[in-house]
Coordinates of C-alpha atoms in Angstrom, one line a residue:
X7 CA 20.4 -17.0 32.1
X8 CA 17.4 -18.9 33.1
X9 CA 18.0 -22.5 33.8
X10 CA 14.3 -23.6 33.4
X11 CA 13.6 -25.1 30.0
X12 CA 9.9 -23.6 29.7
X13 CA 11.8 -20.1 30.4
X14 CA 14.2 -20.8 27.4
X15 CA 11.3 -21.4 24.6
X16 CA 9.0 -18.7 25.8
X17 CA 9.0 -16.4 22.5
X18 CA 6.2 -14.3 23.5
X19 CA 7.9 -11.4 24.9
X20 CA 9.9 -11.3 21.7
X21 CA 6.5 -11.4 19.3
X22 CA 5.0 -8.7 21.6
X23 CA 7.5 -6.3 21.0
X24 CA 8.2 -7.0 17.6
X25 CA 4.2 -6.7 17.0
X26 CA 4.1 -3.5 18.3
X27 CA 6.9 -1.9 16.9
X28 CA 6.1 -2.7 13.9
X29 CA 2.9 -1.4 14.0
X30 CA 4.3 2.4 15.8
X31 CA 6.4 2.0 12.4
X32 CA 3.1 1.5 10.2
X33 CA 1.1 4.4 11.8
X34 CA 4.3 6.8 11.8
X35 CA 4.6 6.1 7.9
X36 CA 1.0 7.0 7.6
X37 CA 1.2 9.8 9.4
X38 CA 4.3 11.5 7.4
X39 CA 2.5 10.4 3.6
X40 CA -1.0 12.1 5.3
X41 CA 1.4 15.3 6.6
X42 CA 3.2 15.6 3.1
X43 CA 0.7 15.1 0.9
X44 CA -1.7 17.5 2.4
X45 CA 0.9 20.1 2.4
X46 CA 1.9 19.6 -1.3
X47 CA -1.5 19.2 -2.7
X48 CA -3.3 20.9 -0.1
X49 CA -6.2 17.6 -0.1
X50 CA -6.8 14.2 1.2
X51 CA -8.3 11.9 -1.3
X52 CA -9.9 8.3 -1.4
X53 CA -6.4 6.5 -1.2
X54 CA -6.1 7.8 1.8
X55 CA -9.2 7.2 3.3
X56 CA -8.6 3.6 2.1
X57 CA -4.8 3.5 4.0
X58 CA -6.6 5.2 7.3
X59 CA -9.0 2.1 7.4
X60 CA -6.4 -0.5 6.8
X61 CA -4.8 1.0 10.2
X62 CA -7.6 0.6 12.1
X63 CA -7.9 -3.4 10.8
X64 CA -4.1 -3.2 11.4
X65 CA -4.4 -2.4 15.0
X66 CA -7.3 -5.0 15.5
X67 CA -5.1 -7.6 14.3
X68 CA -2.2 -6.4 16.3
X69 CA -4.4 -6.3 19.5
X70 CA -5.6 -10.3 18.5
X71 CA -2.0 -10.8 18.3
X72 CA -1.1 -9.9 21.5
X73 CA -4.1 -11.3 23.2
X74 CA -2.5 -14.6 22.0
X75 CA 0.8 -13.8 23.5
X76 CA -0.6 -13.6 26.8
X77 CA -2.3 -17.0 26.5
X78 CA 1.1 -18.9 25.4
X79 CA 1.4 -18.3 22.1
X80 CA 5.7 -18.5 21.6
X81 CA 5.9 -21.4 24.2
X82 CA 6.2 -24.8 23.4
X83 CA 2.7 -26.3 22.7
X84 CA 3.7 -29.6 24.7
X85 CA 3.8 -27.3 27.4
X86 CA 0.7 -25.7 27.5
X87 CA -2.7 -27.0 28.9
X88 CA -5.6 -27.7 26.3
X89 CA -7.6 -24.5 27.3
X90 CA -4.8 -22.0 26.7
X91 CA -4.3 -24.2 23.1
X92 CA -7.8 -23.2 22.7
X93 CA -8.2 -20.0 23.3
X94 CA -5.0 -18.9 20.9
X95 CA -6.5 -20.7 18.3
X96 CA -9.7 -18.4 18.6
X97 CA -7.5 -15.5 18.5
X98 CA -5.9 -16.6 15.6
X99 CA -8.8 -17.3 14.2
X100 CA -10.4 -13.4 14.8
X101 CA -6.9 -12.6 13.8
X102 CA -6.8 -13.9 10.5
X103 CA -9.8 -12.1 8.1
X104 CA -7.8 -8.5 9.9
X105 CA -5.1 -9.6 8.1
X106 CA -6.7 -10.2 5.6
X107 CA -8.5 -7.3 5.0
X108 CA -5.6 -4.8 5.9
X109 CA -3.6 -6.0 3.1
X110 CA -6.7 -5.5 0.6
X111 CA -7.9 -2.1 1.7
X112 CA -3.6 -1.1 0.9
X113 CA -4.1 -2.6 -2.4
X114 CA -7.3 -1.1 -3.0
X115 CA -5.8 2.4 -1.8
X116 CA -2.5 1.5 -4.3
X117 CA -5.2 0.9 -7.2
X118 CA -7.2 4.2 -6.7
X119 CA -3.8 5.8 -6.3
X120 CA -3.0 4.5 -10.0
X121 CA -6.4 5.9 -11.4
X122 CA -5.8 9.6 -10.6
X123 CA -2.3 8.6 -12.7
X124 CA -3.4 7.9 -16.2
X125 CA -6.6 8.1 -18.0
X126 CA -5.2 5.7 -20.8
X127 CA -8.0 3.0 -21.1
X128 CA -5.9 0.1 -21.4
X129 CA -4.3 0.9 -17.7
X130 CA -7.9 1.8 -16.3
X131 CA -9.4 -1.9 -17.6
X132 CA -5.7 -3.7 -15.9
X133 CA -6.9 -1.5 -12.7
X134 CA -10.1 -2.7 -12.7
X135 CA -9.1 -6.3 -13.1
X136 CA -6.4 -5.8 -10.3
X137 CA -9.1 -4.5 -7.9
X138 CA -11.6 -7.4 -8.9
X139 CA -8.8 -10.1 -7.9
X140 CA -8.0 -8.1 -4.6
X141 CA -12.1 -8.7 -4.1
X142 CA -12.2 -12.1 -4.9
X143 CA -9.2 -13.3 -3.4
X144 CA -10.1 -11.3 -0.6
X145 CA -13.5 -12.8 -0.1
X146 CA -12.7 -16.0 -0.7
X147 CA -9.6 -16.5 1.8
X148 CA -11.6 -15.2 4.2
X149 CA -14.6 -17.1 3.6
X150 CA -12.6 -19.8 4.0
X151 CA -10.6 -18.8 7.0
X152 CA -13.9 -18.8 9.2
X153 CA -15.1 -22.3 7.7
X154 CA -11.9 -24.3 7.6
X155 CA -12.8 -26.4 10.1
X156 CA -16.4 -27.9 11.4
X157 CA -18.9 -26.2 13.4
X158 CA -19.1 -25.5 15.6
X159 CA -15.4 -25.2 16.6
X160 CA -14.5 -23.7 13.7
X161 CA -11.2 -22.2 14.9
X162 CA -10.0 -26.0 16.1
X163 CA -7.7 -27.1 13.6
X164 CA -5.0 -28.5 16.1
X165 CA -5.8 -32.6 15.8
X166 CA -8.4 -31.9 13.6
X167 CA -9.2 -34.1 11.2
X168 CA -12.5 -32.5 9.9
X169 CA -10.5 -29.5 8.4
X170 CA -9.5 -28.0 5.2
X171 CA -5.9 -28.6 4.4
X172 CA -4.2 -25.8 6.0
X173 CA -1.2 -25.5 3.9
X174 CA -3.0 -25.4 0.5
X175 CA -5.1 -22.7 2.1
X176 CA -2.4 -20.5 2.7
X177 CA -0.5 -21.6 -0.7
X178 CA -3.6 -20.0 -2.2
X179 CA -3.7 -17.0 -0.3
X180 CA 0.3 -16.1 -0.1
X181 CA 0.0 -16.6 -4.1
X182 CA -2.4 -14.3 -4.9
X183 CA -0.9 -12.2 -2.2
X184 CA 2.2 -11.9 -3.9
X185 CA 0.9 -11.8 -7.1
X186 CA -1.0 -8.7 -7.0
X187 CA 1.8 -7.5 -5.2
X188 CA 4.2 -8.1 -8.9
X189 CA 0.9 -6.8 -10.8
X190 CA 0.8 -3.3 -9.1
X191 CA 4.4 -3.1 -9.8
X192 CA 4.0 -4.2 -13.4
X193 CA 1.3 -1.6 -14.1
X194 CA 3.5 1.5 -12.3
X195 CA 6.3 0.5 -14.7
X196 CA 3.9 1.0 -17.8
X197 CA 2.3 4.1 -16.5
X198 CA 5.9 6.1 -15.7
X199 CA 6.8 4.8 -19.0
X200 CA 4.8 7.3 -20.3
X201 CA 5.7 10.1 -18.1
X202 CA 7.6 12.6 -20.3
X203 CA 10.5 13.4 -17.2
X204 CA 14.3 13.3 -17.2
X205 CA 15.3 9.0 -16.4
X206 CA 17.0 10.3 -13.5
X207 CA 13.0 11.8 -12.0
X208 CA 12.0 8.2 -13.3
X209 CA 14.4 6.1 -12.2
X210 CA 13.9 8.0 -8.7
X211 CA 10.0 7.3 -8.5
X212 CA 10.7 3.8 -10.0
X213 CA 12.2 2.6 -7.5
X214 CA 9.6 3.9 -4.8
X215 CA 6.7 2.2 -6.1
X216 CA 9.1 -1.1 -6.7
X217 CA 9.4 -1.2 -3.2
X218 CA 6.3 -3.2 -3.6
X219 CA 8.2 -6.0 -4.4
X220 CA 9.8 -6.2 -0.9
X221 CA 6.2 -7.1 0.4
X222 CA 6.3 -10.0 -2.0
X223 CA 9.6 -11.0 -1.0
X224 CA 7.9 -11.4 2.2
X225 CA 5.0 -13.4 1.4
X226 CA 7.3 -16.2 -0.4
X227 CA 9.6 -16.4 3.1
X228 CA 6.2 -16.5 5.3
X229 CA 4.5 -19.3 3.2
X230 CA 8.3 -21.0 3.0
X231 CA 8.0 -21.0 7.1
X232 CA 4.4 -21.7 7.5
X233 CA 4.4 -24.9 4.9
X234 CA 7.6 -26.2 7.5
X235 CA 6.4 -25.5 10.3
X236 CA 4.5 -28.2 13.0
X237 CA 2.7 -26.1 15.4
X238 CA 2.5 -29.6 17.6
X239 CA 5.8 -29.4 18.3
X240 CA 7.5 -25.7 17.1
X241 CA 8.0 -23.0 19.0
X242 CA 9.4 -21.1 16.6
X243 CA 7.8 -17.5 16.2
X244 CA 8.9 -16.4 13.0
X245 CA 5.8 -17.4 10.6
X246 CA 3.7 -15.0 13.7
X247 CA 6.9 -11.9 13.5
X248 CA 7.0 -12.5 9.3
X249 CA 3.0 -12.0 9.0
X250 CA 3.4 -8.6 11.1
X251 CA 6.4 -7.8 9.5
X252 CA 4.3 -8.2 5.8
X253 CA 1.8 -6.0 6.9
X254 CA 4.0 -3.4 8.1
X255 CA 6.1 -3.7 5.3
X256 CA 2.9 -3.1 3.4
X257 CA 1.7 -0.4 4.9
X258 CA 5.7 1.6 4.7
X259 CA 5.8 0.8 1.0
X260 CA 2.7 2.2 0.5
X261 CA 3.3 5.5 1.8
X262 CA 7.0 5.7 0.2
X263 CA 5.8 7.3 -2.5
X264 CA 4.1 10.0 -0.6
X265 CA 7.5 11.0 1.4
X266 CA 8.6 14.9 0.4
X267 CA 12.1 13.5 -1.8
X268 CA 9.6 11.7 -4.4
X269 CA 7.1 14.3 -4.2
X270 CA 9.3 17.3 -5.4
X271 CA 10.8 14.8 -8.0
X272 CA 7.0 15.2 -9.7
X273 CA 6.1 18.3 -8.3
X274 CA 7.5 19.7 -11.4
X275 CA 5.6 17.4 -14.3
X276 CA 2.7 16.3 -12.0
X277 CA 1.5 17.6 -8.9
X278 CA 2.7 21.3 -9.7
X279 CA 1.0 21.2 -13.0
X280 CA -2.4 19.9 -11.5
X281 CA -2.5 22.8 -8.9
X282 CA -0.6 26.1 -10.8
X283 CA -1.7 28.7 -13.0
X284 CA -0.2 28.4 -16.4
X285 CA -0.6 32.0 -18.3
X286 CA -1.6 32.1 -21.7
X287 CA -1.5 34.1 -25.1
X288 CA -3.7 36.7 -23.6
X289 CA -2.0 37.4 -20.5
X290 CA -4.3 36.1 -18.5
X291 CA -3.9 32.8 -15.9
X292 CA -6.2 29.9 -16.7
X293 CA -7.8 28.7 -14.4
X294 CA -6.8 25.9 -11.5
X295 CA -7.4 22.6 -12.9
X296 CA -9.6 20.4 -11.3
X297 CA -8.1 18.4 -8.6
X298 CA -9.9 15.1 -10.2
X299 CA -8.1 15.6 -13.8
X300 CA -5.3 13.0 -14.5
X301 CA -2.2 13.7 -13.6
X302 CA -0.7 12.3 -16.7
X303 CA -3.2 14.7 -18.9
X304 CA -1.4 17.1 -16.9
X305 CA 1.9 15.7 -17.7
X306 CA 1.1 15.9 -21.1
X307 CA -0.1 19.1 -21.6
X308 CA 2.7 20.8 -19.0
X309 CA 5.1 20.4 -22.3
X310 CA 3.6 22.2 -24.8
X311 CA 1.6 24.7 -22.3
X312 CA 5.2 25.9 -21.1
X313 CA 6.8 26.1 -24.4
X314 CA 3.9 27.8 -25.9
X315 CA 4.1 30.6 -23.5
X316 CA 7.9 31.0 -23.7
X317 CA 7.3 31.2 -27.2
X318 CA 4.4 33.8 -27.2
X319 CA 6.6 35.9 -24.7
X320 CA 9.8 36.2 -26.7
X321 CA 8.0 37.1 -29.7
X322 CA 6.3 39.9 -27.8
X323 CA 9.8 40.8 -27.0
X324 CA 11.1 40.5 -30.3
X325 CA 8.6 43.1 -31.6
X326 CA 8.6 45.7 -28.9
X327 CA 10.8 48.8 -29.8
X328 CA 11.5 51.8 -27.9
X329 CA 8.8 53.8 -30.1
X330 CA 6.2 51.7 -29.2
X331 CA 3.5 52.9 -27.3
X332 CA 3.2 52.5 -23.8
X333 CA 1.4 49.0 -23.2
X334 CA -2.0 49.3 -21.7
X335 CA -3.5 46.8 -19.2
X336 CA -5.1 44.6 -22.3
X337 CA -1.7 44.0 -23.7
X338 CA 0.5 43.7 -20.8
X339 CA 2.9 40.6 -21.2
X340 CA 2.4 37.7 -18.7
X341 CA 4.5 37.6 -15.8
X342 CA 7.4 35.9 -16.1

């Protein structure tokens, strides 16, 4: 081991590769909910769209991150000159609205995910309210990200006196953060309360969508770390590692419901419903339901669809006898 002290502090290497990891993690998640949701449903919808632009912020911020590696950031600030103070304080200042704006464009793909769910009107107006926080808090914690400080060094908050208070900043951001985080899960838990499956299919996609709740767990050990920590003097590299592990963590829980185990655990009640043929008194299919109708109208009609048509064929088998005569093309039963 290195006997130089400068040698021993240097953290950079470490936040590098835990940056980018984490981020081959987050595009490899992506890539298997994109893969298994087109070939369940056969289409790519706005939630998608939403998660593909979040990686793109995602690998802006990752870049920004690693830009401030290479000028010191994981060293010891005593030990680094002014300049290279400077410029990692304008990365981290690009760095910052990415962040920012990856985490609301997940939420906002989370939200649009949980319209296509119910058409109840209560959980529509909570869905709109959720997406009008992740707006405004959105917005505003960037807003105030690029003024926190005075012009025209707006990114100088290191012996800065002329600056917002930093820690309230982030208080206010990690809150509502978290919070949206603990309202998406509270309005999944009302919506699959409705669902009409067996409580072994619920429990099962339960506890994919509570996986949310990791991503707040998160946000309360980042702000714990950031509100401690004295960038004159810390080294430490764990509020930089927890604010890419949040967004990764974001981005996995995100797709978890998407991954082929939950998938077939609605395929039956949801997804199948939305995209089958269901045969009725007639004979005849009806047709494909449009891919835009609720799922749980779907849901809720997959009951008494299925039980009317096992009910329609065994009382065309309960009146069939062997002098009947020979069923014609109109009166053919549906396949079973």
């Amino acid at each position: 081991m290195s006997d130089d002290p400068e040698a021993q502090t240097d953290q950079s290497t470490v936040i590098q590769i835990i940056t980018w990891f984490l981020f081959v993690v987050a595009i490899f998640s992506v890539c298997v909910r994109l893969g298994t949701k087109y070939i369940t449903t056969r289409t790519l919808r706005r939630d998608d769209l939403f998660i593909i632009v979040a990686q793109v912020f995602l690998l802006g911020q990752c870049i920004a991150v690693s830009n401030a590696t290479s000028q010191g950031l994981g060293k010891a600030w005593d030990t680094l000159p002014d300049s290279s103070i400077s410029r990692i304080l304008k990365v981290e200042y690009a760095a910052t609205p990415l962040f920012i704006l990856t985490l609301a464009l997940i939420k906002w793909s989370l939200s649009v995910f949980i319209q296509t769910l119910t058409p109840d009107n209560l959980h529509n107006r909570l869905n709109f309210g959720l997406r009008l926080t992740v707006v405004v808090w959105a917005l505003t914690s960037i807003l105030i990200s690029l003024f926190q400080c005075q012009l025209p060094t707006p990114w100088q908050y290191v012996d800065n006196e002329r600056c917002i208070d930093r820690r309230a900043w982030w208080t206010y951001v990690a809150t509502l953060n978290a919070g949206t985080e603990c309202f998406t899960v509270c309005l999944y838990l009302m919506i699959l309360y409705t669902i009409r499956v067996s409580w072994m299919r619920k429990t099962l996609v339960l506890l994919a969508f509570s996986a949310r709740l990791l991503v707040a767990a998160a946000i309360v050990v980042q702000l714990i770390f950031f509100r401690r920590k004295d960038r004159t003097s810390d080294n430490t590299p764990i509020p930089t590692i927890l604010n890419q592990a949040i967004l990764a963590i974001s981005v996995v829980t995100a797709c978890v419901p998407y991954l082929r185990p939950f998938m077939e655990s609605l395929e039956a009640d949801v997804i199948h419903v939305a995209g089958s043929l269901i045969p009725d008194e007639e004979g005849f299919h009806r047709d494909r339901p449009s891919p835009d109708r609720h799922l749980l109208n779907n849901i809720s009609g997959s009951t008494a669809n299925n039980t009317y048509s096992q009910n329609s064929i065994s009382q065309r088998k309960d009146s069939a006898t062997p002098s009947a005569r020979p069923l014609t093309s109109s009166t053919c039963l549906p396949p079973t």
